PDB file of N, CA and C in Angstrom:
ATOM      1  N   UNK A  41      18.464 -71.181 -16.964  1.00 50.00           N
ATOM      2  CA  UNK A  41      19.512 -70.273 -17.432  1.00 50.00           C
ATOM      3  C   UNK A  41      20.860 -70.810 -16.967  1.00 50.00           C
ATOM      4  N   UNK A  42      21.776 -70.835 -17.841  1.00 60.00           N
ATOM      5  CA  UNK A  42      23.135 -71.270 -17.535  1.00 60.00           C
ATOM      6  C   UNK A  42      23.802 -70.214 -16.657  1.00 60.00           C
ATOM      7  N   UNK A  43      24.308 -70.611 -15.490  1.00 61.00           N
ATOM      8  CA  UNK A  43      24.864 -69.652 -14.536  1.00 61.00           C
ATOM      9  C   UNK A  43      26.111 -68.944 -15.063  1.00 61.00           C
ATOM     10  N   UNK A  44      26.713 -69.441 -16.120  1.00 70.00           N
ATOM     11  CA  UNK A  44      27.878 -68.764 -16.697  1.00 70.00           C
ATOM     12  C   UNK A  44      27.489 -67.491 -17.431  1.00 70.00           C
ATOM     13  N   UNK A  45      26.210 -67.312 -17.701  1.00 85.00           N
ATOM     14  CA  UNK A  45      25.755 -66.181 -18.488  1.00 85.00           C
ATOM     15  C   UNK A  45      24.909 -65.198 -17.690  1.00 85.00           C
ATOM     16  N   UNK A  46      25.159 -65.099 -16.410  1.00 94.00           N
ATOM     17  CA  UNK A  46      24.495 -64.080 -15.613  1.00 94.00           C
ATOM     18  C   UNK A  46      25.142 -62.736 -15.933  1.00 94.00           C
ATOM     19  N   UNK A  47      24.451 -61.635 -15.661  1.00 95.00           N
ATOM     20  CA  UNK A  47      25.088 -60.331 -15.885  1.00 95.00           C
ATOM     21  C   UNK A  47      26.419 -60.201 -15.130  1.00 95.00           C
ATOM     22  N   UNK A  48      26.472 -60.741 -13.919  1.00 95.00           N
ATOM     23  CA  UNK A  48      27.698 -60.644 -13.126  1.00 95.00           C
ATOM     24  C   UNK A  48      28.838 -61.445 -13.743  1.00 95.00           C
ATOM     25  N   UNK A  49      28.540 -62.634 -14.216  1.00 95.00           N
ATOM     26  CA  UNK A  49      29.577 -63.459 -14.848  1.00 95.00           C
ATOM     27  C   UNK A  49      30.078 -62.812 -16.140  1.00 95.00           C
ATOM     28  N   UNK A  50      29.160 -62.279 -16.931  1.00 95.00           N
ATOM     29  CA  UNK A  50      29.550 -61.634 -18.188  1.00 95.00           C
ATOM     30  C   UNK A  50      30.417 -60.401 -17.912  1.00 95.00           C
ATOM     31  N   UNK A  51      30.012 -59.576 -16.946  1.00 96.00           N
ATOM     32  CA  UNK A  51      30.784 -58.358 -16.631  1.00 96.00           C
ATOM     33  C   UNK A  51      32.143 -58.701 -16.037  1.00 96.00           C
ATOM     34  N   UNK A  52      32.216 -59.764 -15.270  1.00 95.00           N
ATOM     35  CA  UNK A  52      33.500 -60.200 -14.726  1.00 95.00           C
ATOM     36  C   UNK A  52      34.434 -60.660 -15.841  1.00 95.00           C
ATOM     37  N   UNK A  53      33.921 -61.459 -16.746  1.00 94.00           N
ATOM     38  CA  UNK A  53      34.723 -61.911 -17.888  1.00 94.00           C
ATOM     39  C   UNK A  53      35.131 -60.732 -18.766  1.00 94.00           C
ATOM     40  N   UNK A  54      34.206 -59.805 -18.973  1.00 95.00           N
ATOM     41  CA  UNK A  54      34.530 -58.643 -19.784  1.00 95.00           C
ATOM     42  C   UNK A  54      35.624 -57.806 -19.117  1.00 95.00           C
ATOM     43  N   UNK A  55      35.594 -57.709 -17.798  1.00 95.00           N
ATOM     44  CA  UNK A  55      36.648 -56.978 -17.084  1.00 95.00           C
ATOM     45  C   UNK A  55      38.017 -57.564 -17.361  1.00 95.00           C
ATOM     46  N   UNK A  56      38.109 -58.887 -17.357  1.00 94.00           N
ATOM     47  CA  UNK A  56      39.383 -59.541 -17.687  1.00 94.00           C
ATOM     48  C   UNK A  56      39.807 -59.221 -19.116  1.00 94.00           C
ATOM     49  N   UNK A  57      38.851 -59.279 -20.032  1.00 94.00           N
ATOM     50  CA  UNK A  57      39.127 -58.936 -21.429  1.00 94.00           C
ATOM     51  C   UNK A  57      39.613 -57.497 -21.532  1.00 94.00           C
ATOM     52  N   UNK A  58      38.911 -56.586 -20.884  1.00 95.00           N
ATOM     53  CA  UNK A  58      39.255 -55.158 -20.916  1.00 95.00           C
ATOM     54  C   UNK A  58      40.671 -54.943 -20.390  1.00 95.00           C
ATOM     55  N   UNK A  59      40.973 -55.528 -19.262  1.00 94.00           N
ATOM     56  CA  UNK A  59      42.305 -55.349 -18.669  1.00 94.00           C
ATOM     57  C   UNK A  59      43.410 -55.879 -19.574  1.00 94.00           C
ATOM     58  N   UNK A  60      43.128 -56.942 -20.271  1.00 91.00           N
ATOM     59  CA  UNK A  60      44.151 -57.556 -21.108  1.00 91.00           C
ATOM     60  C   UNK A  60      44.296 -56.961 -22.492  1.00 91.00           C
ATOM     61  N   UNK A  61      43.307 -56.201 -22.926  1.00 89.00           N
ATOM     62  CA  UNK A  61      43.345 -55.770 -24.322  1.00 89.00           C
ATOM     63  C   UNK A  61      43.182 -54.281 -24.571  1.00 89.00           C
ATOM     64  N   UNK A  62      42.650 -53.541 -23.634  1.00 89.00           N
ATOM     65  CA  UNK A  62      42.446 -52.117 -23.896  1.00 89.00           C
ATOM     66  C   UNK A  62      43.786 -51.396 -23.768  1.00 89.00           C
ATOM     67  N   UNK A  63      44.130 -50.675 -24.769  1.00 87.00           N
ATOM     68  CA  UNK A  63      45.379 -49.912 -24.723  1.00 87.00           C
ATOM     69  C   UNK A  63      45.185 -48.481 -25.198  1.00 87.00           C
ATOM     70  N   UNK A  64      44.106 -48.224 -25.907  1.00 87.00           N
ATOM     71  CA  UNK A  64      43.875 -46.897 -26.452  1.00 87.00           C
ATOM     72  C   UNK A  64      42.679 -46.260 -25.747  1.00 87.00           C
ATOM     73  N   UNK A  65      42.960 -45.558 -24.645  1.00 87.00           N
ATOM     74  CA  UNK A  65      41.892 -44.980 -23.859  1.00 87.00           C
ATOM     75  C   UNK A  65      41.268 -43.765 -24.533  1.00 87.00           C
ATOM     76  N   UNK A  66      41.832 -43.334 -25.634  1.00 86.00           N
ATOM     77  CA  UNK A  66      41.247 -42.238 -26.409  1.00 86.00           C
ATOM     78  C   UNK A  66      40.316 -42.763 -27.502  1.00 86.00           C
ATOM     79  N   UNK A  67      40.222 -44.075 -27.628  1.00 91.00           N
ATOM     80  CA  UNK A  67      39.381 -44.661 -28.673  1.00 91.00           C
ATOM     81  C   UNK A  67      37.915 -44.336 -28.414  1.00 91.00           C
ATOM     82  N   UNK A  68      37.186 -43.986 -29.456  1.00 94.00           N
ATOM     83  CA  UNK A  68      35.763 -43.662 -29.280  1.00 94.00           C
ATOM     84  C   UNK A  68      34.969 -44.817 -28.660  1.00 94.00           C
ATOM     85  N   UNK A  69      35.358 -46.040 -28.963  1.00 94.00           N
ATOM     86  CA  UNK A  69      34.647 -47.195 -28.411  1.00 94.00           C
ATOM     87  C   UNK A  69      34.808 -47.278 -26.895  1.00 94.00           C
ATOM     88  N   UNK A  70      35.972 -46.915 -26.391  1.00 94.00           N
ATOM     89  CA  UNK A  70      36.201 -46.961 -24.944  1.00 94.00           C
ATOM     90  C   UNK A  70      35.388 -45.860 -24.264  1.00 94.00           C
ATOM     91  N   UNK A  71      35.374 -44.676 -24.837  1.00 95.00           N
ATOM     92  CA  UNK A  71      34.545 -43.594 -24.297  1.00 95.00           C
ATOM     93  C   UNK A  71      33.074 -43.986 -24.324  1.00 95.00           C
ATOM     94  N   UNK A  72      32.628 -44.616 -25.398  1.00 96.00           N
ATOM     95  CA  UNK A  72      31.234 -45.047 -25.512  1.00 96.00           C
ATOM     96  C   UNK A  72      30.900 -46.105 -24.458  1.00 96.00           C
ATOM     97  N   UNK A  73      31.841 -46.983 -24.164  1.00 97.00           N
ATOM     98  CA  UNK A  73      31.632 -47.998 -23.126  1.00 97.00           C
ATOM     99  C   UNK A  73      31.322 -47.327 -21.788  1.00 97.00           C
ATOM    100  N   UNK A  74      32.139 -46.349 -21.407  1.00 97.00           N
ATOM    101  CA  UNK A  74      31.928 -45.694 -20.121  1.00 97.00           C
ATOM    102  C   UNK A  74      30.688 -44.801 -20.113  1.00 97.00           C
ATOM    103  N   UNK A  75      30.314 -44.260 -21.254  1.00 97.00           N
ATOM    104  CA  UNK A  75      29.049 -43.525 -21.349  1.00 97.00           C
ATOM    105  C   UNK A  75      27.875 -44.469 -21.114  1.00 97.00           C
ATOM    106  N   UNK A  76      27.943 -45.660 -21.708  1.00 98.00           N
ATOM    107  CA  UNK A  76      26.892 -46.651 -21.537  1.00 98.00           C
ATOM    108  C   UNK A  76      26.806 -47.099 -20.079  1.00 98.00           C
ATOM    109  N   UNK A  77      27.945 -47.341 -19.440  1.00 98.00           N
ATOM    110  CA  UNK A  77      27.951 -47.745 -18.032  1.00 98.00           C
ATOM    111  C   UNK A  77      27.289 -46.657 -17.181  1.00 98.00           C
ATOM    112  N   UNK A  78      27.623 -45.410 -17.449  1.00 98.00           N
ATOM    113  CA  UNK A  78      27.047 -44.302 -16.686  1.00 98.00           C
ATOM    114  C   UNK A  78      25.540 -44.222 -16.870  1.00 98.00           C
ATOM    115  N   UNK A  79      25.060 -44.350 -18.088  1.00 98.00           N
ATOM    116  CA  UNK A  79      23.615 -44.281 -18.351  1.00 98.00           C
ATOM    117  C   UNK A  79      22.902 -45.392 -17.579  1.00 98.00           C
ATOM    118  N   UNK A  80      23.424 -46.597 -17.627  1.00 97.00           N
ATOM    119  CA  UNK A  80      22.783 -47.730 -16.946  1.00 97.00           C
ATOM    120  C   UNK A  80      22.858 -47.553 -15.436  1.00 97.00           C
ATOM    121  N   UNK A  81      24.017 -47.163 -14.915  1.00 95.00           N
ATOM    122  CA  UNK A  81      24.180 -46.995 -13.463  1.00 95.00           C
ATOM    123  C   UNK A  81      23.323 -45.846 -12.938  1.00 95.00           C
ATOM    124  N   UNK A  82      23.288 -44.743 -13.651  1.00 95.00           N
ATOM    125  CA  UNK A  82      22.513 -43.581 -13.200  1.00 95.00           C
ATOM    126  C   UNK A  82      21.015 -43.852 -13.216  1.00 95.00           C
ATOM    127  N   UNK A  83      20.568 -44.747 -14.074  1.00 97.00           N
ATOM    128  CA  UNK A  83      19.151 -45.074 -14.162  1.00 97.00           C
ATOM    129  C   UNK A  83      18.707 -46.034 -13.053  1.00 97.00           C
ATOM    130  N   UNK A  84      19.640 -46.450 -12.207  1.00 95.00           N
ATOM    131  CA  UNK A  84      19.334 -47.436 -11.157  1.00 95.00           C
ATOM    132  C   UNK A  84      19.780 -46.941  -9.777  1.00 95.00           C
ATOM    133  N   UNK A  85      19.195 -45.848  -9.285  1.00 90.00           N
ATOM    134  CA  UNK A  85      19.634 -45.303  -7.996  1.00 90.00           C
ATOM    135  C   UNK A  85      19.332 -46.220  -6.813  1.00 90.00           C
ATOM    136  N   UNK A  86      18.381 -47.144  -6.968  1.00 91.00           N
ATOM    137  CA  UNK A  86      18.009 -48.037  -5.870  1.00 91.00           C
ATOM    138  C   UNK A  86      18.706 -49.392  -5.936  1.00 91.00           C
ATOM    139  N   UNK A  87      19.627 -49.544  -6.885  1.00 89.00           N
ATOM    140  CA  UNK A  87      20.388 -50.792  -7.037  1.00 89.00           C
ATOM    141  C   UNK A  87      19.465 -52.003  -7.207  1.00 89.00           C
ATOM    142  N   UNK A  88      18.467 -51.857  -8.053  1.00 95.00           N
ATOM    143  CA  UNK A  88      17.518 -52.941  -8.300  1.00 95.00           C
ATOM    144  C   UNK A  88      17.790 -53.674  -9.611  1.00 95.00           C
ATOM    145  N   UNK A  89      18.548 -53.075 -10.496  1.00 97.00           N
ATOM    146  CA  UNK A  89      18.822 -53.648 -11.817  1.00 97.00           C
ATOM    147  C   UNK A  89      20.064 -54.530 -11.754  1.00 97.00           C
ATOM    148  N   UNK A  90      19.933 -55.826 -12.036  1.00 96.00           N
ATOM    149  CA  UNK A  90      21.100 -56.707 -11.962  1.00 96.00           C
ATOM    150  C   UNK A  90      22.202 -56.344 -12.961  1.00 96.00           C
ATOM    151  N   UNK A  91      21.850 -55.774 -14.102  1.00 97.00           N
ATOM    152  CA  UNK A  91      22.872 -55.376 -15.074  1.00 97.00           C
ATOM    153  C   UNK A  91      23.664 -54.189 -14.543  1.00 97.00           C
ATOM    154  N   UNK A  92      22.981 -53.203 -13.990  1.00 97.00           N
ATOM    155  CA  UNK A  92      23.688 -52.056 -13.405  1.00 97.00           C
ATOM    156  C   UNK A  92      24.587 -52.514 -12.264  1.00 97.00           C
ATOM    157  N   UNK A  93      24.065 -53.371 -11.411  1.00 97.00           N
ATOM    158  CA  UNK A  93      24.860 -53.880 -10.300  1.00 97.00           C
ATOM    159  C   UNK A  93      26.082 -54.628 -10.805  1.00 97.00           C
ATOM    160  N   UNK A  94      25.919 -55.429 -11.831  1.00 97.00           N
ATOM    161  CA  UNK A  94      27.037 -56.196 -12.382  1.00 97.00           C
ATOM    162  C   UNK A  94      28.094 -55.282 -12.994  1.00 97.00           C
ATOM    163  N   UNK A  95      27.655 -54.252 -13.705  1.00 97.00           N
ATOM    164  CA  UNK A  95      28.625 -53.312 -14.284  1.00 97.00           C
ATOM    165  C   UNK A  95      29.455 -52.633 -13.201  1.00 97.00           C
ATOM    166  N   UNK A  96      28.801 -52.274 -12.092  1.00 96.00           N
ATOM    167  CA  UNK A  96      29.521 -51.622 -11.004  1.00 96.00           C
ATOM    168  C   UNK A  96      30.407 -52.611 -10.251  1.00 96.00           C
ATOM    169  N   UNK A  97      29.834 -53.727  -9.825  1.00 96.00           N
ATOM    170  CA  UNK A  97      30.563 -54.626  -8.923  1.00 96.00           C
ATOM    171  C   UNK A  97      31.493 -55.608  -9.627  1.00 96.00           C
ATOM    172  N   UNK A  98      31.165 -55.989 -10.829  1.00 96.00           N
ATOM    173  CA  UNK A  98      31.984 -57.000 -11.506  1.00 96.00           C
ATOM    174  C   UNK A  98      32.809 -56.437 -12.657  1.00 96.00           C
ATOM    175  N   UNK A  99      32.623 -55.187 -12.979  1.00 97.00           N
ATOM    176  CA  UNK A  99      33.501 -54.554 -13.956  1.00 97.00           C
ATOM    177  C   UNK A  99      34.288 -53.428 -13.285  1.00 97.00           C
ATOM    178  N   UNK A 100      33.603 -52.370 -12.858  1.00 97.00           N
ATOM    179  CA  UNK A 100      34.329 -51.230 -12.279  1.00 97.00           C
ATOM    180  C   UNK A 100      35.121 -51.612 -11.030  1.00 97.00           C
ATOM    181  N   UNK A 101      34.502 -52.359 -10.147  1.00 95.00           N
ATOM    182  CA  UNK A 101      35.218 -52.763  -8.936  1.00 95.00           C
ATOM    183  C   UNK A 101      36.442 -53.598  -9.276  1.00 95.00           C
ATOM    184  N   UNK A 102      36.308 -54.480 -10.257  1.00 94.00           N
ATOM    185  CA  UNK A 102      37.417 -55.364 -10.617  1.00 94.00           C
ATOM    186  C   UNK A 102      38.570 -54.634 -11.299  1.00 94.00           C
ATOM    187  N   UNK A 103      38.311 -53.502 -11.930  1.00 95.00           N
ATOM    188  CA  UNK A 103      39.410 -52.766 -12.565  1.00 95.00           C
ATOM    189  C   UNK A 103      39.937 -51.643 -11.675  1.00 95.00           C
ATOM    190  N   UNK A 104      39.365 -51.491 -10.484  1.00 93.00           N
ATOM    191  CA  UNK A 104      39.647 -50.314  -9.652  1.00 93.00           C
ATOM    192  C   UNK A 104      41.079 -50.201  -9.144  1.00 93.00           C
ATOM    193  N   UNK A 105      41.790 -51.288  -9.037  1.00 90.00           N
ATOM    194  CA  UNK A 105      43.169 -51.227  -8.524  1.00 90.00           C
ATOM    195  C   UNK A 105      44.166 -51.582  -9.617  1.00 90.00           C
ATOM    196  N   UNK A 106      43.863 -51.135 -10.833  1.00 92.00           N
ATOM    197  CA  UNK A 106      44.717 -51.471 -11.971  1.00 92.00           C
ATOM    198  C   UNK A 106      45.107 -50.206 -12.729  1.00 92.00           C
ATOM    199  N   UNK A 107      46.141 -50.329 -13.543  1.00 90.00           N
ATOM    200  CA  UNK A 107      46.535 -49.205 -14.395  1.00 90.00           C
ATOM    201  C   UNK A 107      45.426 -48.852 -15.376  1.00 90.00           C
ATOM    202  N   UNK A 108      44.748 -49.869 -15.896  1.00 93.00           N
ATOM    203  CA  UNK A 108      43.643 -49.606 -16.825  1.00 93.00           C
ATOM    204  C   UNK A 108      42.515 -48.864 -16.126  1.00 93.00           C
ATOM    205  N   UNK A 109      42.250 -49.207 -14.881  1.00 93.00           N
ATOM    206  CA  UNK A 109      41.236 -48.487 -14.121  1.00 93.00           C
ATOM    207  C   UNK A 109      41.623 -47.041 -13.913  1.00 93.00           C
ATOM    208  N   UNK A 110      42.880 -46.818 -13.571  1.00 91.00           N
ATOM    209  CA  UNK A 110      43.386 -45.453 -13.392  1.00 91.00           C
ATOM    210  C   UNK A 110      43.219 -44.652 -14.684  1.00 91.00           C
ATOM    211  N   UNK A 111      43.565 -45.262 -15.810  1.00 92.00           N
ATOM    212  CA  UNK A 111      43.451 -44.578 -17.098  1.00 92.00           C
ATOM    213  C   UNK A 111      41.995 -44.368 -17.506  1.00 92.00           C
ATOM    214  N   UNK A 112      41.101 -45.196 -17.003  1.00 94.00           N
ATOM    215  CA  UNK A 112      39.678 -45.102 -17.345  1.00 94.00           C
ATOM    216  C   UNK A 112      38.941 -44.051 -16.545  1.00 94.00           C
ATOM    217  N   UNK A 113      39.487 -43.654 -15.430  1.00 93.00           N
ATOM    218  CA  UNK A 113      38.807 -42.726 -14.520  1.00 93.00           C
ATOM    219  C   UNK A 113      38.290 -41.455 -15.202  1.00 93.00           C
ATOM    220  N   UNK A 114      39.059 -40.802 -16.066  1.00 94.00           N
ATOM    221  CA  UNK A 114      38.537 -39.586 -16.708  1.00 94.00           C
ATOM    222  C   UNK A 114      37.342 -39.828 -17.637  1.00 94.00           C
ATOM    223  N   UNK A 115      37.123 -41.071 -18.030  1.00 95.00           N
ATOM    224  CA  UNK A 115      36.022 -41.397 -18.939  1.00 95.00           C
ATOM    225  C   UNK A 115      34.714 -41.654 -18.209  1.00 95.00           C
ATOM    226  N   UNK A 116      34.769 -41.780 -16.887  1.00 96.00           N
ATOM    227  CA  UNK A 116      33.593 -42.158 -16.111  1.00 96.00           C
ATOM    228  C   UNK A 116      32.697 -40.962 -15.825  1.00 96.00           C
ATOM    229  N   UNK A 117      31.403 -41.251 -15.783  1.00 96.00           N
ATOM    230  CA  UNK A 117      30.428 -40.247 -15.382  1.00 96.00           C
ATOM    231  C   UNK A 117      30.345 -40.182 -13.860  1.00 96.00           C
ATOM    232  N   UNK A 118      29.539 -39.269 -13.326  1.00 96.00           N
ATOM    233  CA  UNK A 118      29.506 -39.047 -11.879  1.00 96.00           C
ATOM    234  C   UNK A 118      29.100 -40.268 -11.050  1.00 96.00           C
ATOM    235  N   UNK A 119      28.069 -40.994 -11.456  1.00 95.00           N
ATOM    236  CA  UNK A 119      27.607 -42.157 -10.670  1.00 95.00           C
ATOM    237  C   UNK A 119      28.632 -43.266 -10.699  1.00 95.00           C
ATOM    238  N   UNK A 120      29.134 -43.607 -11.873  1.00 95.00           N
ATOM    239  CA  UNK A 120      30.108 -44.696 -11.959  1.00 95.00           C
ATOM    240  C   UNK A 120      31.433 -44.288 -11.305  1.00 95.00           C
ATOM    241  N   UNK A 121      31.835 -43.037 -11.446  1.00 95.00           N
ATOM    242  CA  UNK A 121      33.071 -42.552 -10.810  1.00 95.00           C
ATOM    243  C   UNK A 121      32.959 -42.634  -9.289  1.00 95.00           C
ATOM    244  N   UNK A 122      31.821 -42.230  -8.739  1.00 95.00           N
ATOM    245  CA  UNK A 122      31.621 -42.277  -7.290  1.00 95.00           C
ATOM    246  C   UNK A 122      31.758 -43.714  -6.781  1.00 95.00           C
ATOM    247  N   UNK A 123      31.155 -44.664  -7.483  1.00 95.00           N
ATOM    248  CA  UNK A 123      31.277 -46.068  -7.091  1.00 95.00           C
ATOM    249  C   UNK A 123      32.725 -46.531  -7.210  1.00 95.00           C
ATOM    250  N   UNK A 124      33.330 -46.258  -8.346  1.00 95.00           N
ATOM    251  CA  UNK A 124      34.711 -46.670  -8.628  1.00 95.00           C
ATOM    252  C   UNK A 124      35.666 -46.152  -7.553  1.00 95.00           C
ATOM    253  N   UNK A 125      35.528 -44.891  -7.180  1.00 95.00           N
ATOM    254  CA  UNK A 125      36.447 -44.295  -6.210  1.00 95.00           C
ATOM    255  C   UNK A 125      36.332 -44.929  -4.827  1.00 95.00           C
ATOM    256  N   UNK A 126      35.213 -45.556  -4.535  1.00 93.00           N
ATOM    257  CA  UNK A 126      35.074 -46.291  -3.283  1.00 93.00           C
ATOM    258  C   UNK A 126      35.964 -47.514  -3.216  1.00 93.00           C
ATOM    259  N   UNK A 127      36.398 -48.006  -4.355  1.00 92.00           N
ATOM    260  CA  UNK A 127      37.247 -49.203  -4.444  1.00 92.00           C
ATOM    261  C   UNK A 127      38.646 -48.901  -4.966  1.00 92.00           C
ATOM    262  N   UNK A 128      38.817 -47.736  -5.518  1.00 91.00           N
ATOM    263  CA  UNK A 128      40.039 -47.388  -6.237  1.00 91.00           C
ATOM    264  C   UNK A 128      41.273 -47.321  -5.337  1.00 91.00           C
ATOM    265  N   UNK A 129      42.351 -47.865  -5.836  1.00 81.00           N
ATOM    266  CA  UNK A 129      43.659 -47.723  -5.202  1.00 81.00           C
ATOM    267  C   UNK A 129      44.565 -47.008  -6.195  1.00 81.00           C
ATOM    268  N   UNK A 130      44.970 -45.784  -5.884  1.00 80.00           N
ATOM    269  CA  UNK A 130      45.906 -45.101  -6.776  1.00 80.00           C
ATOM    270  C   UNK A 130      47.225 -45.868  -6.829  1.00 80.00           C
ATOM    271  N   UNK A 131      47.999 -45.668  -7.874  1.00 76.00           N
ATOM    272  CA  UNK A 131      49.244 -46.438  -8.048  1.00 76.00           C
ATOM    273  C   UNK A 131      50.144 -46.423  -6.811  1.00 76.00           C
ATOM    274  N   UNK A 132      50.265 -45.297  -6.137  1.00 79.00           N
ATOM    275  CA  UNK A 132      51.168 -45.220  -4.996  1.00 79.00           C
ATOM    276  C   UNK A 132      50.683 -46.022  -3.789  1.00 79.00           C
ATOM    277  N   UNK A 133      49.426 -46.452  -3.787  1.00 78.00           N
ATOM    278  CA  UNK A 133      48.901 -47.221  -2.649  1.00 78.00           C
ATOM    279  C   UNK A 133      48.727 -48.698  -2.966  1.00 78.00           C
ATOM    280  N   UNK A 134      49.047 -49.109  -4.179  1.00 72.00           N
ATOM    281  CA  UNK A 134      48.886 -50.519  -4.568  1.00 72.00           C
ATOM    282  C   UNK A 134      50.036 -51.346  -4.008  1.00 72.00           C
ATOM    283  N   UNK A 135      49.717 -52.572  -3.600  1.00 74.00           N
ATOM    284  CA  UNK A 135      50.791 -53.461  -3.134  1.00 74.00           C
ATOM    285  C   UNK A 135      51.776 -53.758  -4.257  1.00 74.00           C
ATOM    286  N   UNK A 136      52.981 -53.883  -3.911  1.00 71.00           N
ATOM    287  CA  UNK A 136      54.017 -54.186  -4.928  1.00 71.00           C
ATOM    288  C   UNK A 136      54.373 -55.635  -4.913  1.00 71.00           C
TER     289      UNK A 136
END
């Protein structure tokens, strides 16, 4: 398997794409993305699924200190929100 295509690498690359291109947080596709993340994360309470782990650590964690992450927070379900908030920096606490 090519190491560029691990779940973690894909989620990291997708995070960069998301940060650079998402502008309409009311779009149904963006809401569906966070619903999908929640379903996958909630189904893995023991952190055994590499895809769930990648979505949390290489997508949510990577957007946690960004404006896009802040705007995404209302779209998150309970499991993904709990993880995200462990890394989240609100705008007033971000380095300038």
